[in-house]
Amino acid sequence: MNISSRTKGLVIILLSSIPFLLFAQGEDEDWRERMKLLTYTPRYFGPNAFPISELRSGRIGTRWELELRGEYHYYPGDKTSDLFARLFIPIAHGKAGVEIAGVITENYETTEATKLERRAAETKPPFRCYGDVLIHSFYQVLRSDRWCDLMVSANLKTASGSRLADARYTDAASYWFDLTAGRNLLQNADGSAALRVQGLLGFYCWMTNDLVHRQNDALLYGFGMSAKLHHVSLSADYSGFYGYKNNGDHPVTLRTKFEYEIKKNIISVRFKHGMYDNLYDSYSLAYIRCF
C-alpha cells in the first residue's frame, strides 16, 4: 500500500504533538490539584477576599450615597490595584439601611515566592478579575444623644468573585453580624464640631475547602474615634477578627480616613496598615456623591 508524502508528514506532525498534549494535560491536572491545597484564610488570599467590617459611627445615615474608589494594596509579595463601588440606601429616614458594594475590577502581580506559598496558578491575571458582591443591612436599635447610639448589621459576601486559582477570591460565601455602639464625647450646639468614640463586636463566619471543618468561625471586633469640624472629618480605628483554626485567620487593620465635603460631594482619602495575618498596606482615593 502506497502512502503519499503528505500523509506521512501529517502522521509525523500528529505523533510529535502527543508529548506536548500530554504535558499540557499534566499542567492542567497539576493546577486543579493545587486548588485543593488552597488555604481559605486572609493570610493566603488577596487583599479583598476577606473584608474586615467597616467601623461605622453607630448612627445610620439619612442620605443616599454613591461611591467610586480607587485602591492600591501592597506588600513585598503582591501589588494589587482595584476599582471599588458602593451604594447606600437609607430606609425610613435612617431607621434602617441597605448597602451594596464590591470590587468592579482588580489587577495584581505577585512574586513567584508568593505564588508558591499560596499554591496559586498565576502571578498575573490572564483575563479580567472582579470581586465578590457585598450586601449589608443595618437597623438602628437606639438613637440617643444622652446615652449612645446602637446599630446592628447583617452582612453577606457572595461567592461571585473570580480567580480562585490565583487565590484572589474564594468560591464560598461569608457572613457576619455585628453590634456597633457610638457616643459623642464633645459636641457644639449646632453639631458642626464633634469628637466621637465607637466600638464594634460581632461574629464572622466563612466557608472553607476543608472536608472535615467546613467553616471557620471568628470573633469580630473594632474600636476607634472620629472628629468633625465643619466640612472636614477625620477617623481612625483598630479592627479585625480572630478565627479559631489559627492558620492565617487573625487579620487586623489600623485604618485612618480623611474626608472633605462640599455641597453633598465628598472626597475621601484612606490609609490602612495591615497587621498580623493582614499582610497589606492599602491606600485609596474616593469620590462620594450624596443625595
PDB file of N, CA and C in Angstrom, residues 68-108:
ATOM      1  N   LEU A  68     -17.291  55.812  44.401  1.00  0.00           N
ATOM      2  CA  LEU A  68     -16.362  55.164  43.483  1.00  0.00           C
ATOM      3  C   LEU A  68     -14.964  55.378  44.048  1.00  0.00           C
ATOM      4  N   ARG A  69     -14.245  54.276  44.274  1.00  0.00           N
ATOM      5  CA  ARG A  69     -12.975  54.343  44.999  1.00  0.00           C
ATOM      6  C   ARG A  69     -11.874  53.579  44.272  1.00  0.00           C
ATOM      7  N   GLY A  70     -10.742  54.231  44.099  1.00  0.00           N
ATOM      8  CA  GLY A  70      -9.557  53.565  43.577  1.00  0.00           C
ATOM      9  C   GLY A  70      -8.657  53.154  44.730  1.00  0.00           C
ATOM     10  N   GLU A  71      -8.166  51.914  44.699  1.00  0.00           N
ATOM     11  CA  GLU A  71      -7.384  51.390  45.816  1.00  0.00           C
ATOM     12  C   GLU A  71      -6.077  50.767  45.323  1.00  0.00           C
ATOM     13  N   TYR A  72      -5.068  50.867  46.175  1.00  0.00           N
ATOM     14  CA  TYR A  72      -3.783  50.223  45.896  1.00  0.00           C
ATOM     15  C   TYR A  72      -3.337  49.498  47.160  1.00  0.00           C
ATOM     16  N   HIS A  73      -3.070  48.201  47.036  1.00  0.00           N
ATOM     17  CA  HIS A  73      -2.664  47.362  48.163  1.00  0.00           C
ATOM     18  C   HIS A  73      -1.258  46.829  47.898  1.00  0.00           C
ATOM     19  N   TYR A  74      -0.433  46.858  48.935  1.00  0.00           N
ATOM     20  CA  TYR A  74       0.970  46.483  48.718  1.00  0.00           C
ATOM     21  C   TYR A  74       1.532  45.695  49.899  1.00  0.00           C
ATOM     22  N   TYR A  75       2.261  44.655  49.567  1.00  0.00           N
ATOM     23  CA  TYR A  75       3.273  44.081  50.452  1.00  0.00           C
ATOM     24  C   TYR A  75       4.328  43.474  49.532  1.00  0.00           C
ATOM     25  N   PRO A  76       5.530  43.156  50.018  1.00  0.00           N
ATOM     26  CA  PRO A  76       6.613  42.770  49.103  1.00  0.00           C
ATOM     27  C   PRO A  76       6.289  41.637  48.139  1.00  0.00           C
ATOM     28  N   GLY A  77       5.320  40.790  48.478  1.00  0.00           N
ATOM     29  CA  GLY A  77       5.000  39.680  47.592  1.00  0.00           C
ATOM     30  C   GLY A  77       3.821  39.896  46.674  1.00  0.00           C
ATOM     31  N   ASP A  78       3.160  41.052  46.758  1.00  0.00           N
ATOM     32  CA  ASP A  78       1.942  41.268  45.971  1.00  0.00           C
ATOM     33  C   ASP A  78       1.672  42.760  45.822  1.00  0.00           C
ATOM     34  N   LYS A  79       1.413  43.182  44.591  1.00  0.00           N
ATOM     35  CA  LYS A  79       0.990  44.552  44.305  1.00  0.00           C
ATOM     36  C   LYS A  79      -0.369  44.476  43.618  1.00  0.00           C
ATOM     37  N   THR A  80      -1.378  45.072  44.251  1.00  0.00           N
ATOM     38  CA  THR A  80      -2.749  44.967  43.753  1.00  0.00           C
ATOM     39  C   THR A  80      -3.380  46.347  43.644  1.00  0.00           C
ATOM     40  N   SER A  81      -4.069  46.597  42.553  1.00  0.00           N
ATOM     41  CA  SER A  81      -4.873  47.809  42.396  1.00  0.00           C
ATOM     42  C   SER A  81      -6.283  47.401  41.987  1.00  0.00           C
ATOM     43  N   ASP A  82      -7.275  48.174  42.424  1.00  0.00           N
ATOM     44  CA  ASP A  82      -8.654  47.820  42.093  1.00  0.00           C
ATOM     45  C   ASP A  82      -9.536  49.055  42.065  1.00  0.00           C
ATOM     46  N   LEU A  83     -10.720  48.867  41.514  1.00  0.00           N
ATOM     47  CA  LEU A  83     -11.754  49.897  41.482  1.00  0.00           C
ATOM     48  C   LEU A  83     -12.958  49.361  42.238  1.00  0.00           C
ATOM     49  N   PHE A  84     -13.364  50.092  43.276  1.00  0.00           N
ATOM     50  CA  PHE A  84     -14.413  49.659  44.196  1.00  0.00           C
ATOM     51  C   PHE A  84     -15.607  50.595  44.075  1.00  0.00           C
ATOM     52  N   ALA A  85     -16.821  50.039  44.116  1.00  0.00           N
ATOM     53  CA  ALA A  85     -18.042  50.840  44.034  1.00  0.00           C
ATOM     54  C   ALA A  85     -18.975  50.486  45.186  1.00  0.00           C
ATOM     55  N   ARG A  86     -19.751  51.491  45.637  1.00  0.00           N
ATOM     56  CA  ARG A  86     -20.649  51.279  46.780  1.00  0.00           C
ATOM     57  C   ARG A  86     -21.897  52.139  46.626  1.00  0.00           C
ATOM     58  N   LEU A  87     -23.042  51.568  46.981  1.00  0.00           N
ATOM     59  CA  LEU A  87     -24.311  52.290  47.002  1.00  0.00           C
ATOM     60  C   LEU A  87     -24.993  52.042  48.340  1.00  0.00           C
ATOM     61  N   PHE A  88     -25.277  53.137  49.070  1.00  0.00           N
ATOM     62  CA  PHE A  88     -26.002  53.042  50.344  1.00  0.00           C
ATOM     63  C   PHE A  88     -27.381  53.661  50.184  1.00  0.00           C
ATOM     64  N   ILE A  89     -28.411  52.937  50.659  1.00  0.00           N
ATOM     65  CA  ILE A  89     -29.797  53.393  50.554  1.00  0.00           C
ATOM     66  C   ILE A  89     -30.407  53.442  51.954  1.00  0.00           C
ATOM     67  N   PRO A  90     -30.734  54.623  52.472  1.00  0.00           N
ATOM     68  CA  PRO A  90     -31.391  54.702  53.781  1.00  0.00           C
ATOM     69  C   PRO A  90     -32.856  54.310  53.678  1.00  0.00           C
ATOM     70  N   ILE A  91     -33.389  53.800  54.774  1.00  0.00           N
ATOM     71  CA  ILE A  91     -34.785  53.377  54.835  1.00  0.00           C
ATOM     72  C   ILE A  91     -35.436  54.030  56.049  1.00  0.00           C
ATOM     73  N   ALA A  92     -36.628  54.573  55.856  1.00  0.00           N
ATOM     74  CA  ALA A  92     -37.409  55.167  56.949  1.00  0.00           C
ATOM     75  C   ALA A  92     -36.616  56.237  57.690  1.00  0.00           C
ATOM     76  N   HIS A  93     -36.016  57.151  56.928  1.00  0.00           N
ATOM     77  CA  HIS A  93     -35.299  58.299  57.491  1.00  0.00           C
ATOM     78  C   HIS A  93     -34.185  57.884  58.455  1.00  0.00           C
ATOM     79  N   GLY A  94     -33.452  56.850  58.081  1.00  0.00           N
ATOM     80  CA  GLY A  94     -32.297  56.448  58.871  1.00  0.00           C
ATOM     81  C   GLY A  94     -32.570  55.422  59.953  1.00  0.00           C
ATOM     82  N   LYS A  95     -33.775  54.883  60.013  1.00  0.00           N
ATOM     83  CA  LYS A  95     -34.049  53.824  60.984  1.00  0.00           C
ATOM     84  C   LYS A  95     -33.461  52.487  60.531  1.00  0.00           C
ATOM     85  N   ALA A  96     -33.209  52.377  59.243  1.00  0.00           N
ATOM     86  CA  ALA A  96     -32.591  51.177  58.673  1.00  0.00           C
ATOM     87  C   ALA A  96     -31.864  51.595  57.398  1.00  0.00           C
ATOM     88  N   GLY A  97     -31.151  50.645  56.808  1.00  0.00           N
ATOM     89  CA  GLY A  97     -30.428  50.952  55.582  1.00  0.00           C
ATOM     90  C   GLY A  97     -29.915  49.694  54.915  1.00  0.00           C
ATOM     91  N   VAL A  98     -29.652  49.808  53.625  1.00  0.00           N
ATOM     92  CA  VAL A  98     -29.105  48.703  52.837  1.00  0.00           C
ATOM     93  C   VAL A  98     -27.932  49.243  52.030  1.00  0.00           C
ATOM     94  N   GLU A  99     -26.896  48.430  51.920  1.00  0.00           N
ATOM     95  CA  GLU A  99     -25.721  48.833  51.145  1.00  0.00           C
ATOM     96  C   GLU A  99     -25.264  47.681  50.260  1.00  0.00           C
ATOM     97  N   ILE A 100     -24.940  48.003  49.019  1.00  0.00           N
ATOM     98  CA  ILE A 100     -24.404  47.032  48.065  1.00  0.00           C
ATOM     99  C   ILE A 100     -23.058  47.556  47.584  1.00  0.00           C
ATOM    100  N   ALA A 101     -22.040  46.701  47.618  1.00  0.00           N
ATOM    101  CA  ALA A 101     -20.694  47.148  47.268  1.00  0.00           C
ATOM    102  C   ALA A 101     -19.910  45.996  46.658  1.00  0.00           C
ATOM    103  N   GLY A 102     -18.750  46.326  46.100  1.00  0.00           N
ATOM    104  CA  GLY A 102     -17.886  45.284  45.554  1.00  0.00           C
ATOM    105  C   GLY A 102     -16.800  45.855  44.667  1.00  0.00           C
ATOM    106  N   VAL A 103     -15.798  45.031  44.404  1.00  0.00           N
ATOM    107  CA  VAL A 103     -14.700  45.394  43.516  1.00  0.00           C
ATOM    108  C   VAL A 103     -15.132  45.135  42.077  1.00  0.00           C
ATOM    109  N   ILE A 104     -15.134  46.187  41.258  1.00  0.00           N
ATOM    110  CA  ILE A 104     -15.544  46.066  39.859  1.00  0.00           C
ATOM    111  C   ILE A 104     -14.462  45.389  39.032  1.00  0.00           C
ATOM    112  N   THR A 105     -13.230  45.778  39.261  1.00  0.00           N
ATOM    113  CA  THR A 105     -12.109  45.182  38.538  1.00  0.00           C
ATOM    114  C   THR A 105     -10.865  45.227  39.411  1.00  0.00           C
ATOM    115  N   GLU A 106     -10.018  44.231  39.261  1.00  0.00           N
ATOM    116  CA  GLU A 106      -8.804  44.122  40.076  1.00  0.00           C
ATOM    117  C   GLU A 106      -7.640  43.669  39.205  1.00  0.00           C
ATOM    118  N   ASN A 107      -6.503  44.286  39.436  1.00  0.00           N
ATOM    119  CA  ASN A 107      -5.276  43.891  38.751  1.00  0.00           C
ATOM    120  C   ASN A 107      -4.211  43.597  39.803  1.00  0.00           C
ATOM    121  N   TYR A 108      -3.392  42.588  39.572  1.00  0.00           N
ATOM    122  CA  TYR A 108      -2.415  42.183  40.582  1.00  0.00           C
ATOM    123  C   TYR A 108      -1.180  41.598  39.926  1.00  0.00           C
TER     124      TYR A 108
END
